[in-house]
C-alpha cells in the first residue's frame, strides 16, 4: 500500500521491542480507546541508561510503527537523549507519515516521556516539568492534530 | 488475491466490458448529432435506457443517467427540497446511517433552513415503517431511506416505507446503490418516487449511475448546459459506460436469485467462522442483510492494522466504508447501531462476489482469526481486558 513508506511498513509488520517488562522501572500509557490509539511503554533503567524498553500498542499501522521506531531510538541511550526525543525525529526516522497520521508520532513521544516521568516520580528524582508534554493539551481526539 | 471488498467496488463483467468497446471504436458519435454516427449512438442510448427501465419497472423516460450514485442522491434530495420549499414544506425524514452523499446533502439543506429528522436504526440496523409514519409531519417534503446499508448490509423495509409515504403524500427517495443488481427492485410496486443506483457496484463500469424519477416530479438541475437527459443533466452522455451499465444490470438481475443463494451460503459460513473469535460481534441483523455482506467488530484491536495485515496475506477487505478511511473518527454507521467508539474502531467489512470460493472463505476465516489474535497480543487494551482491569464490552 502506498499509504505508508517502506520503513513504516517494515516497523508495522515486524515491530521491534514488542512486549511487557514485568519489573519495569517506568511505565507510560497515553491515548485513549475512543480515539483509536493507545500506547504503553515499559522502561528498564540502569545507571541513567535505557537498558531495555518494550511497548504495547492498540492502534493503526502508523501507531504501531511509531511506537516501534521510538523504542528503537531510545534503547541503550542515556536518559538525557531520551528527554530530547521529538515526534519530528520519529517521523523522519520513519521516512515520513501521512498528515492525518502525524498524531501517532506525537503519541509515541508522549508515551516515552510518560514512562520516563513515571521513573523519575517513583525514584523521587526532580526534573524540569516543562520538558514533558501534557497529554491533556493534545487536541487530536477532537479536531485532528494541529501539527 | 482474494477480493472481499465488493461493496466498495466490483470487477467489471466481461460481457459488460465487451459490450462497451464498440462504443469507443465504432459507434463513437455524439447522441445529439444529427448524422448517422450520432443517430446510431442515440439509438444505443435509448436502448440502454429501455433495458434498464424494464428491470426497474419504470418507463424509459423516468430514468436519468448520472455520473454515479452520489450525483443521483444529490439531485434527488435537492429536487424534493426545491418542491418542498415552494409549498413551504421544509422538513425531511431520513436515517442516521445513510451514505454521506445523502447525509452531507442534508447538512447543506439544514444550512438553507430545512429541518432534518434522522431516524434511529436500532441495534439491528433497520428502520421500521412505523417510525417513518410517526416522523412524517404536515411540512415533510421528503423521506429518504437507503435500500441496503453500505457498511453493515442491512436491508430496509422499502415497500412498506413506500406505502406509508404514498399514503401520506410525501415523496420517497431510496439510495439503492448497494441493492441494485443484488435485490429485487420494482419502483411501482414499492411506491418509490426516486431511486439512485451506481453501475460499479454490480460489475458495471465506474463513473456512471442512474436516477429514477417518477413521471410528474419536476427534477432540479445540478449541471447546466446542453439538452441531454431531457434537459435535466447537461453533458455529452458517457455512452460506452451507459451501455456497460445496462449490460451489467441485465446480467446481475438475471443471475440474482441463483447468486443470492450461493453468496448467502458463503456469507453464513464467514459469519459462523468469525463468530468463533471471542469478544467479537456481527454488525447488523443476522438475516435481513445483503447476501454479500459480513461486518464485524473485534474488541481490543484497531481496524486499520487488521486491514493492512490481511492485505499482506492477500486479502482485500475494508473497515467500514472506504470513503471514511482518511478520517480518525469511527464509522457513523457503527455508532448508529450503538457500537461505542472503543469497539467501532475494531471493525472489519468483508463483501463477497460471485468470484469468491469456499476455499477463499476458509482461508479468510483463518487469516482473520490469526491476525486478530496477534493484534490482541500486542494491545494494551486487550491486556487490561483479560486481566480484568477493564470490562469487556462485547461479551
Coordinates of N, CA and C in Angstrom, one line a residue, chain B residues 176-370:
Chain B
X176 N -30.4 3.2 -3.6 CA -30.3 1.8 -3.8 C -29.0 1.3 -4.4
X177 N -27.9 2.1 -4.1 CA -26.6 1.8 -4.6 C -26.1 0.4 -4.3
X178 N -26.4 0.0 -3.0 CA -25.9 -1.3 -2.7 C -26.9 -2.4 -3.1
X179 N -28.1 -2.0 -3.4 CA -29.1 -3.0 -3.6 C -29.3 -3.4 -5.1
X180 N -29.1 -2.3 -6.0 CA -29.4 -2.5 -7.4 C -28.5 -3.7 -7.9
X181 N -29.2 -4.6 -8.6 CA -28.4 -5.7 -9.2 C -28.3 -6.8 -8.3
X182 N -28.6 -6.6 -7.0 CA -28.5 -7.7 -6.0 C -29.8 -8.0 -5.3
X183 N -30.7 -7.1 -5.2 CA -32.0 -7.3 -4.6 C -33.1 -6.9 -5.6
X184 N -34.3 -7.5 -5.5 CA -35.4 -7.1 -6.5 C -35.8 -5.7 -6.3
X185 N -36.0 -5.0 -7.3 CA -36.5 -3.6 -7.3 C -37.7 -3.5 -8.2
X186 N -38.8 -3.0 -7.7 CA -39.9 -2.7 -8.6 C -40.5 -1.3 -8.1
X187 N -40.1 -0.3 -8.8 CA -40.4 1.1 -8.2 C -41.9 1.3 -8.1
X188 N -42.7 0.7 -9.0 CA -44.1 0.8 -8.9 C -44.7 0.1 -7.7
X189 N -44.4 -1.2 -7.6 CA -44.9 -2.0 -6.5 C -44.4 -1.5 -5.2
X190 N -43.2 -0.9 -5.1 CA -42.6 -0.5 -3.8 C -42.9 1.0 -3.6
X191 N -43.7 1.6 -4.4 CA -44.1 3.0 -4.3 C -42.9 4.0 -4.1
X192 N -41.9 3.7 -4.9 CA -40.7 4.6 -4.8 C -40.8 5.7 -5.8
X193 N -40.6 6.9 -5.3 CA -40.7 8.1 -6.2 C -39.3 8.4 -6.9
X194 N -38.2 8.2 -6.1 CA -36.9 8.5 -6.7 C -36.0 7.4 -6.2
X195 N -35.1 6.9 -7.1 CA -34.1 5.9 -6.7 C -32.8 6.1 -7.3
X196 N -31.7 6.0 -6.5 CA -30.4 6.2 -7.0 C -29.7 4.8 -7.2
X197 N -28.9 4.7 -8.2 CA -28.1 3.5 -8.4 C -26.8 3.8 -9.0
X198 N -25.8 2.9 -8.9 CA -24.5 3.1 -9.4 C -23.9 1.8 -10.1
X199 N -23.4 2.0 -11.3 CA -23.1 0.8 -12.1 C -21.9 -0.1 -11.5
X200 N -21.0 0.6 -10.9 CA -19.8 -0.2 -10.5 C -20.0 -1.1 -9.3
X201 N -21.2 -1.0 -8.7 CA -21.5 -1.9 -7.5 C -22.1 -3.2 -8.0
X202 N -22.4 -3.3 -9.3 CA -23.0 -4.5 -9.9 C -22.2 -5.0 -11.1
X203 N -20.9 -4.8 -11.0 CA -20.0 -5.3 -12.1 C -20.1 -4.5 -13.4
X204 N -20.6 -3.2 -13.3 CA -20.6 -2.3 -14.4 C -19.4 -1.4 -14.3
X205 N -19.3 -0.4 -15.2 CA -18.1 0.5 -15.1 C -18.3 1.6 -14.0
X206 N -17.2 2.2 -13.7 CA -17.2 3.3 -12.7 C -17.6 4.6 -13.4
X207 N -18.1 5.5 -12.6 CA -18.3 6.8 -13.1 C -19.7 6.9 -13.9
X208 N -20.6 6.0 -13.6 CA -21.9 6.1 -14.2 C -22.9 5.5 -13.3
X209 N -24.1 6.1 -13.3 CA -25.2 5.7 -12.5 C -26.5 6.2 -13.0
X210 N -27.5 6.0 -12.3 CA -28.8 6.5 -12.8 C -29.7 7.0 -11.6
X211 N -30.6 7.8 -12.0 CA -31.6 8.3 -11.0 C -33.0 8.0 -11.7
X212 N -33.8 7.2 -11.0 CA -35.2 7.1 -11.4 C -36.0 8.2 -10.8
X213 N -36.8 8.8 -11.6 CA -37.7 9.9 -11.0 C -39.1 9.6 -11.6
X214 N -40.0 9.4 -10.7 CA -41.4 9.2 -11.2 C -41.9 10.3 -12.0
X215 N -42.6 9.9 -13.1 CA -43.2 11.0 -14.0 C -44.0 12.0 -13.2
X216 N -43.8 13.2 -13.6 CA -44.6 14.3 -12.9 C -43.8 15.0 -11.8
X217 N -42.7 14.5 -11.4 CA -41.9 15.1 -10.4 C -40.9 16.1 -11.2
X218 N -41.0 17.4 -11.0 CA -40.1 18.3 -11.7 C -38.7 18.2 -11.1
X219 N -37.8 17.6 -11.9 CA -36.4 17.4 -11.5 C -35.6 18.7 -11.5
X220 N -34.9 18.9 -10.4 CA -34.0 20.1 -10.3 C -32.7 19.8 -11.1
X221 N -32.1 20.8 -11.7 CA -30.9 20.6 -12.5 C -29.6 20.9 -11.7
X222 N -28.7 20.0 -11.6 CA -27.4 20.2 -11.0 C -26.4 20.7 -11.9
X223 N -26.4 20.2 -13.2 CA -25.4 20.6 -14.1 C -26.1 21.2 -15.3
X224 N -25.9 22.5 -15.5 CA -26.5 23.3 -16.5 C -25.7 23.2 -17.8
X225 N -26.4 23.3 -18.9 CA -25.7 23.2 -20.2 C -26.6 22.7 -21.3
X226 N -26.2 21.7 -22.0 CA -27.0 21.2 -23.1 C -28.3 20.5 -22.7
X227 N -29.0 20.0 -23.8 CA -30.3 19.5 -23.5 C -30.3 18.0 -23.3
X228 N -29.1 17.4 -22.9 CA -29.1 16.0 -22.7 C -30.0 15.6 -21.5
X229 N -30.4 14.3 -21.5 CA -31.3 13.8 -20.4 C -32.5 14.7 -20.2
X230 N -33.1 15.0 -21.4 CA -34.3 15.8 -21.4 C -34.2 17.1 -20.7
X231 N -32.9 17.7 -20.8 CA -32.7 19.0 -20.3 C -32.4 19.0 -18.8
X232 N -32.3 17.8 -18.2 CA -32.1 17.8 -16.7 C -30.7 17.5 -16.2
X233 N -29.9 17.1 -17.2 CA -28.5 16.8 -16.8 C -27.6 17.0 -18.0
X234 N -27.0 18.1 -18.1 CA -26.2 18.5 -19.3 C -24.9 17.7 -19.3
X235 N -24.3 17.7 -20.5 CA -23.0 17.0 -20.7 C -23.2 15.8 -21.6
X236 N -22.3 15.7 -22.6 CA -22.4 14.6 -23.5 C -22.5 13.2 -22.8
X237 N -23.4 12.4 -23.1 CA -23.6 11.2 -22.4 C -22.4 10.3 -22.5
X238 N -22.1 9.6 -21.4 CA -21.0 8.6 -21.4 C -21.5 7.3 -22.0
X239 N -21.7 7.3 -23.3 CA -22.4 6.1 -23.9 C -21.8 4.8 -23.6
X240 N -20.5 4.6 -23.8 CA -19.9 3.3 -23.5 C -20.2 2.8 -22.1
X241 N -20.1 3.7 -21.1 CA -20.3 3.4 -19.7 C -21.8 3.1 -19.5
X242 N -22.7 3.8 -20.2 CA -24.1 3.6 -20.0 C -24.5 2.2 -20.6
X243 N -23.9 1.9 -21.8 CA -24.2 0.6 -22.3 C -23.7 -0.5 -21.4
X244 N -22.5 -0.3 -20.9 CA -21.9 -1.2 -19.9 C -22.7 -1.4 -18.7
X245 N -23.3 -0.3 -18.2 CA -24.2 -0.4 -17.0 C -25.4 -1.2 -17.3
X246 N -26.0 -0.9 -18.5 CA -27.3 -1.6 -18.8 C -27.0 -3.1 -19.0
X247 N -25.9 -3.4 -19.6 CA -25.5 -4.9 -19.8 C -25.2 -5.5 -18.4
X248 N -24.5 -4.9 -17.6 CA -24.1 -5.5 -16.3 C -25.4 -5.6 -15.4
X249 N -26.3 -4.6 -15.5 CA -27.5 -4.6 -14.8 C -28.4 -5.8 -15.2
X250 N -28.5 -6.0 -16.5 CA -29.3 -7.2 -17.0 C -28.7 -8.5 -16.5
X251 N -27.4 -8.5 -16.6 CA -26.7 -9.8 -16.2 C -26.9 -10.0 -14.7
X252 N -26.7 -9.0 -13.9 CA -26.8 -9.2 -12.5 C -28.3 -9.6 -12.1
X253 N -29.2 -8.9 -12.7 CA -30.6 -9.2 -12.4 C -31.0 -10.6 -12.8
X254 N -30.5 -11.0 -13.9 CA -30.8 -12.4 -14.4 C -30.2 -13.4 -13.5
X255 N -29.1 -13.2 -12.9 CA -28.4 -14.1 -12.0 C -28.7 -14.0 -10.6
X256 N -29.6 -13.0 -10.3 CA -29.8 -12.5 -8.9 C -30.1 -13.7 -7.9
X257 N -31.2 -14.4 -8.2 CA -31.7 -15.4 -7.3 C -30.6 -16.5 -7.0
X258 N -30.0 -17.0 -8.1 CA -29.0 -18.0 -8.0 C -27.8 -17.5 -7.2
X259 N -27.4 -16.3 -7.5 CA -26.3 -15.7 -6.9 C -26.5 -15.4 -5.4
X260 N -27.7 -15.0 -5.1 CA -28.1 -14.7 -3.7 C -28.0 -16.0 -2.8
X261 N -28.4 -17.1 -3.4 CA -28.4 -18.4 -2.7 C -26.9 -18.8 -2.4
X262 N -26.1 -18.7 -3.5 CA -24.7 -19.1 -3.4 C -23.9 -18.1 -2.4
X263 N -24.1 -16.8 -2.5 CA -23.4 -15.9 -1.7 C -23.9 -16.0 -0.2
X264 N -25.2 -16.2 0.0 CA -25.7 -16.3 1.4 C -25.0 -17.4 2.1
X265 N -24.7 -18.5 1.4 CA -24.1 -19.7 2.0 C -22.6 -19.3 2.4
X266 N -21.9 -18.6 1.5 CA -20.6 -18.2 1.8 C -20.6 -17.2 3.0
X267 N -21.5 -16.3 2.9 CA -21.7 -15.2 3.9 C -21.9 -15.9 5.3
X268 N -22.8 -16.9 5.3 CA -23.2 -17.5 6.6 C -22.0 -18.3 7.2
X269 N -21.2 -18.9 6.3 CA -20.0 -19.6 6.7 C -19.0 -18.6 7.3
X270 N -18.8 -17.5 6.7 CA -17.9 -16.4 7.2 C -18.4 -16.0 8.6
X271 N -19.7 -15.7 8.7 CA -20.2 -15.2 9.9 C -20.0 -16.3 11.0
X272 N -20.3 -17.5 10.7 CA -20.1 -18.6 11.7 C -18.7 -18.7 12.1
X273 N -17.8 -18.7 11.1 CA -16.4 -18.8 11.4 C -15.8 -17.7 12.2
X274 N -16.2 -16.5 11.9 CA -15.7 -15.3 12.6 C -16.3 -15.2 14.0
X275 N -17.5 -15.7 14.2 CA -18.2 -15.7 15.5 C -17.5 -16.5 16.5
X276 N -16.6 -17.4 16.1 CA -15.8 -18.2 17.0 C -14.8 -17.3 17.7
X277 N -14.4 -16.2 17.1 CA -13.5 -15.3 17.8 C -14.1 -14.7 19.0
X278 N -13.5 -14.9 20.2 CA -14.1 -14.4 21.4 C -14.2 -12.8 21.4
X279 N -15.2 -12.3 22.1 CA -15.4 -10.9 22.2 C -15.4 -10.2 20.8
X280 N -16.3 -10.8 20.0 CA -16.5 -10.2 18.7 C -18.0 -10.1 18.5
X281 N -18.4 -9.3 17.5 CA -19.9 -9.2 17.3 C -20.2 -8.9 15.8
X282 N -21.2 -9.5 15.3 CA -21.6 -9.2 13.9 C -22.4 -7.9 14.0
X283 N -22.1 -7.0 13.0 CA -22.8 -5.8 13.0 C -24.0 -5.9 12.1
X284 N -25.2 -5.5 12.6 CA -26.4 -5.5 11.8 C -27.1 -6.9 12.0
X285 N -28.4 -6.9 11.6 CA -29.2 -8.1 11.7 C -28.6 -9.3 11.0
X286 N -28.7 -10.4 11.6 CA -28.1 -11.6 11.1 C -28.7 -12.0 9.7
X287 N -30.0 -11.9 9.5 CA -30.7 -12.4 8.4 C -31.1 -11.3 7.3
X288 N -31.6 -10.2 7.8 CA -32.1 -9.2 6.9 C -30.9 -8.3 6.4
X289 N -30.0 -9.0 5.7 CA -28.8 -8.3 5.2 C -28.5 -8.8 3.8
X290 N -27.7 -8.0 3.1 CA -27.3 -8.4 1.7 C -26.6 -9.8 1.8
X291 N -26.8 -10.6 0.7 CA -26.2 -11.9 0.7 C -24.7 -11.8 0.7
X292 N -24.2 -10.6 0.3 CA -22.7 -10.5 0.2 C -22.0 -9.9 1.4
X293 N -22.8 -9.4 2.4 CA -22.2 -8.6 3.4 C -21.9 -9.3 4.8
X294 N -20.7 -9.1 5.2 CA -20.3 -9.6 6.5 C -19.6 -8.4 7.2
X295 N -20.0 -8.0 8.4 CA -19.4 -6.9 9.1 C -19.3 -7.2 10.6
X296 N -18.1 -7.1 11.1 CA -17.8 -7.5 12.4 C -17.1 -6.4 13.2
X297 N -17.2 -6.4 14.5 CA -16.3 -5.7 15.4 C -15.6 -6.6 16.3
X298 N -14.3 -6.4 16.5 CA -13.5 -7.2 17.4 C -12.9 -6.3 18.5
X299 N -13.2 -6.6 19.7 CA -12.8 -5.8 20.8 C -11.3 -5.9 21.0
X300 N -10.6 -4.7 21.3 CA -9.2 -4.7 21.7 C -8.3 -4.5 20.6
X301 N -8.8 -4.4 19.4 CA -7.9 -4.1 18.2 C -8.4 -2.9 17.4
X302 N -7.6 -2.4 16.5 CA -8.0 -1.3 15.7 C -8.0 -1.8 14.2
X303 N -9.0 -1.3 13.5 CA -9.3 -1.9 12.2 C -8.3 -1.7 11.1
X304 N -7.6 -0.5 11.1 CA -6.6 -0.3 10.0 C -5.5 -1.3 10.0
X305 N -5.0 -1.6 11.2 CA -3.8 -2.5 11.3 C -4.3 -3.9 10.9
X306 N -5.6 -4.3 11.2 CA -6.1 -5.5 10.8 C -6.2 -5.6 9.2
X307 N -6.6 -4.5 8.6 CA -6.7 -4.5 7.2 C -5.3 -4.6 6.5
X308 N -4.4 -3.9 7.0 CA -3.0 -3.9 6.4 C -2.4 -5.3 6.5
X309 N -2.6 -6.0 7.7 CA -2.1 -7.3 7.8 C -2.8 -8.3 7.0
X310 N -4.1 -8.1 6.8 CA -4.9 -9.0 5.9 C -4.4 -8.8 4.5
X311 N -4.1 -7.6 4.1 CA -3.6 -7.3 2.8 C -2.3 -8.0 2.5
X312 N -1.5 -8.0 3.6 CA -0.2 -8.8 3.5 C -0.5 -10.3 3.2
X313 N -1.6 -10.8 3.7 CA -2.0 -12.2 3.4 C -2.8 -12.3 2.2
X314 N -2.9 -11.3 1.4 CA -3.5 -11.3 0.1 C -5.0 -11.1 0.1
X315 N -5.5 -10.6 1.2 CA -7.0 -10.4 1.4 C -7.3 -8.9 1.3
X316 N -8.1 -8.5 0.3 CA -8.6 -7.1 0.2 C -9.9 -7.0 1.0
X317 N -9.8 -6.3 2.1 CA -11.1 -6.1 2.9 C -11.2 -4.6 3.2
X318 N -12.2 -4.3 4.0 CA -12.4 -2.9 4.3 C -12.8 -2.8 5.8
X319 N -12.6 -1.6 6.3 CA -13.0 -1.3 7.7 C -14.1 -0.3 7.6
X320 N -15.3 -0.7 7.7 CA -16.4 0.3 7.4 C -16.3 0.7 6.0
X321 N -16.6 2.0 5.7 CA -16.7 2.4 4.4 C -15.3 3.0 3.9
X322 N -14.9 2.7 2.7 CA -13.7 3.2 2.2 C -13.6 4.7 2.2
X323 N -14.8 5.3 2.0 CA -14.8 6.8 1.9 C -14.4 7.4 3.2
X324 N -14.4 6.7 4.3 CA -14.1 7.3 5.6 C -12.7 7.0 6.1
X325 N -12.0 6.2 5.2 CA -10.7 5.7 5.7 C -9.6 6.8 6.0
X326 N -9.8 7.9 5.5 CA -8.9 9.0 5.7 C -9.2 9.7 7.0
X327 N -10.2 9.3 7.7 CA -10.7 10.0 8.9 C -10.3 9.2 10.2
X328 N -10.2 9.9 11.3 CA -9.8 9.2 12.5 C -11.1 8.8 13.3
X329 N -12.2 9.4 12.9 CA -13.4 9.0 13.6 C -13.9 7.7 13.2
X330 N -14.5 6.9 14.1 CA -15.1 5.6 13.7 C -16.3 5.9 12.8
X331 N -16.7 4.8 12.1 CA -17.8 4.9 11.2 C -19.1 5.4 11.9
X332 N -19.8 6.3 11.2 CA -21.1 6.8 11.8 C -22.1 5.7 11.7
X333 N -21.9 4.8 10.8 CA -22.9 3.6 10.7 C -22.8 2.8 11.9
X334 N -21.5 2.5 12.3 CA -21.4 1.6 13.5 C -21.8 2.3 14.8
X335 N -21.6 3.6 14.9 CA -22.1 4.4 16.0 C -23.6 4.4 16.0
X336 N -24.2 4.4 14.8 CA -25.7 4.5 14.7 C -26.3 3.2 15.2
X337 N -25.6 2.1 15.2 CA -26.2 0.9 15.7 C -25.8 0.6 17.1
X338 N -25.2 1.6 17.8 CA -24.9 1.6 19.2 C -23.6 1.0 19.6
X339 N -22.7 0.8 18.6 CA -21.4 0.4 18.9 C -20.6 1.6 19.5
X340 N -20.0 1.4 20.7 CA -19.3 2.5 21.3 C -18.0 2.7 20.5
X341 N -17.4 3.9 20.7 CA -16.1 4.2 19.9 C -15.1 3.1 20.0
X342 N -14.8 2.7 21.3 CA -13.7 1.7 21.5 C -13.9 0.5 20.6
X343 N -15.1 0.1 20.5 CA -15.4 -1.1 19.7 C -15.5 -0.8 18.2
X344 N -16.1 0.3 17.9 CA -16.3 0.7 16.5 C -15.0 0.8 15.7
X345 N -13.9 1.1 16.5 CA -12.6 1.2 15.8 C -12.1 -0.1 15.3
X346 N -12.6 -1.2 15.9 CA -12.1 -2.5 15.5 C -13.0 -3.2 14.6
X347 N -13.3 -2.5 13.5 CA -14.3 -3.1 12.6 C -13.7 -3.7 11.3
X348 N -14.4 -4.7 10.8 CA -14.0 -5.3 9.5 C -15.2 -5.6 8.6
X349 N -15.1 -5.2 7.4 CA -16.2 -5.5 6.4 C -15.6 -6.4 5.3
X350 N -16.3 -7.5 5.1 CA -16.0 -8.4 4.0 C -17.2 -8.5 3.1
X351 N -17.0 -8.1 1.9 CA -18.2 -8.2 0.9 C -17.8 -9.0 -0.3
X352 N -18.7 -10.0 -0.5 CA -18.5 -11.1 -1.4 C -19.0 -10.8 -2.8
X353 N -18.4 -11.5 -3.8 CA -19.0 -11.5 -5.2 C -19.0 -12.9 -5.7
X354 N -19.6 -13.1 -6.8 CA -19.7 -14.4 -7.5 C -18.4 -15.1 -7.6
X355 N -17.3 -14.3 -7.7 CA -16.0 -14.9 -7.9 C -15.4 -15.6 -6.7
X356 N -15.9 -15.3 -5.5 CA -15.3 -15.9 -4.3 C -15.7 -17.3 -4.2
X357 N -14.7 -18.1 -3.6 CA -14.9 -19.5 -3.4 C -15.0 -19.9 -2.0
X358 N -15.4 -21.2 -1.7 CA -15.4 -21.7 -0.4 C -14.0 -21.7 0.2
X359 N -13.1 -22.1 -0.6 CA -11.7 -22.2 -0.2 C -11.2 -20.8 0.3
X360 N -11.5 -19.8 -0.5 CA -11.2 -18.4 -0.1 C -11.8 -18.0 1.3
X361 N -13.0 -18.4 1.4 CA -13.7 -18.1 2.7 C -13.0 -18.8 3.9
X362 N -12.7 -20.1 3.7 CA -12.0 -20.8 4.8 C -10.6 -20.1 5.1
X363 N -9.9 -19.8 4.0 CA -8.6 -19.1 4.2 C -8.7 -17.8 5.0
X364 N -9.8 -17.1 4.6 CA -10.0 -15.8 5.2 C -10.4 -15.9 6.7
X365 N -11.2 -16.9 7.0 CA -11.6 -17.1 8.4 C -10.3 -17.3 9.2
X366 N -9.5 -18.2 8.7 CA -8.2 -18.5 9.5 C -7.3 -17.2 9.6
X367 N -7.2 -16.5 8.5 CA -6.3 -15.3 8.4 C -6.9 -14.3 9.4
X368 N -8.2 -14.1 9.5 CA -8.7 -13.1 10.4 C -8.5 -13.5 11.8
X369 N -8.8 -14.8 12.1 CA -8.6 -15.3 13.5 C -7.1 -15.1 13.9
X370 N -6.2 -15.5 13.1 CA -4.8 -15.3 13.4 C -4.4 -13.9 13.6

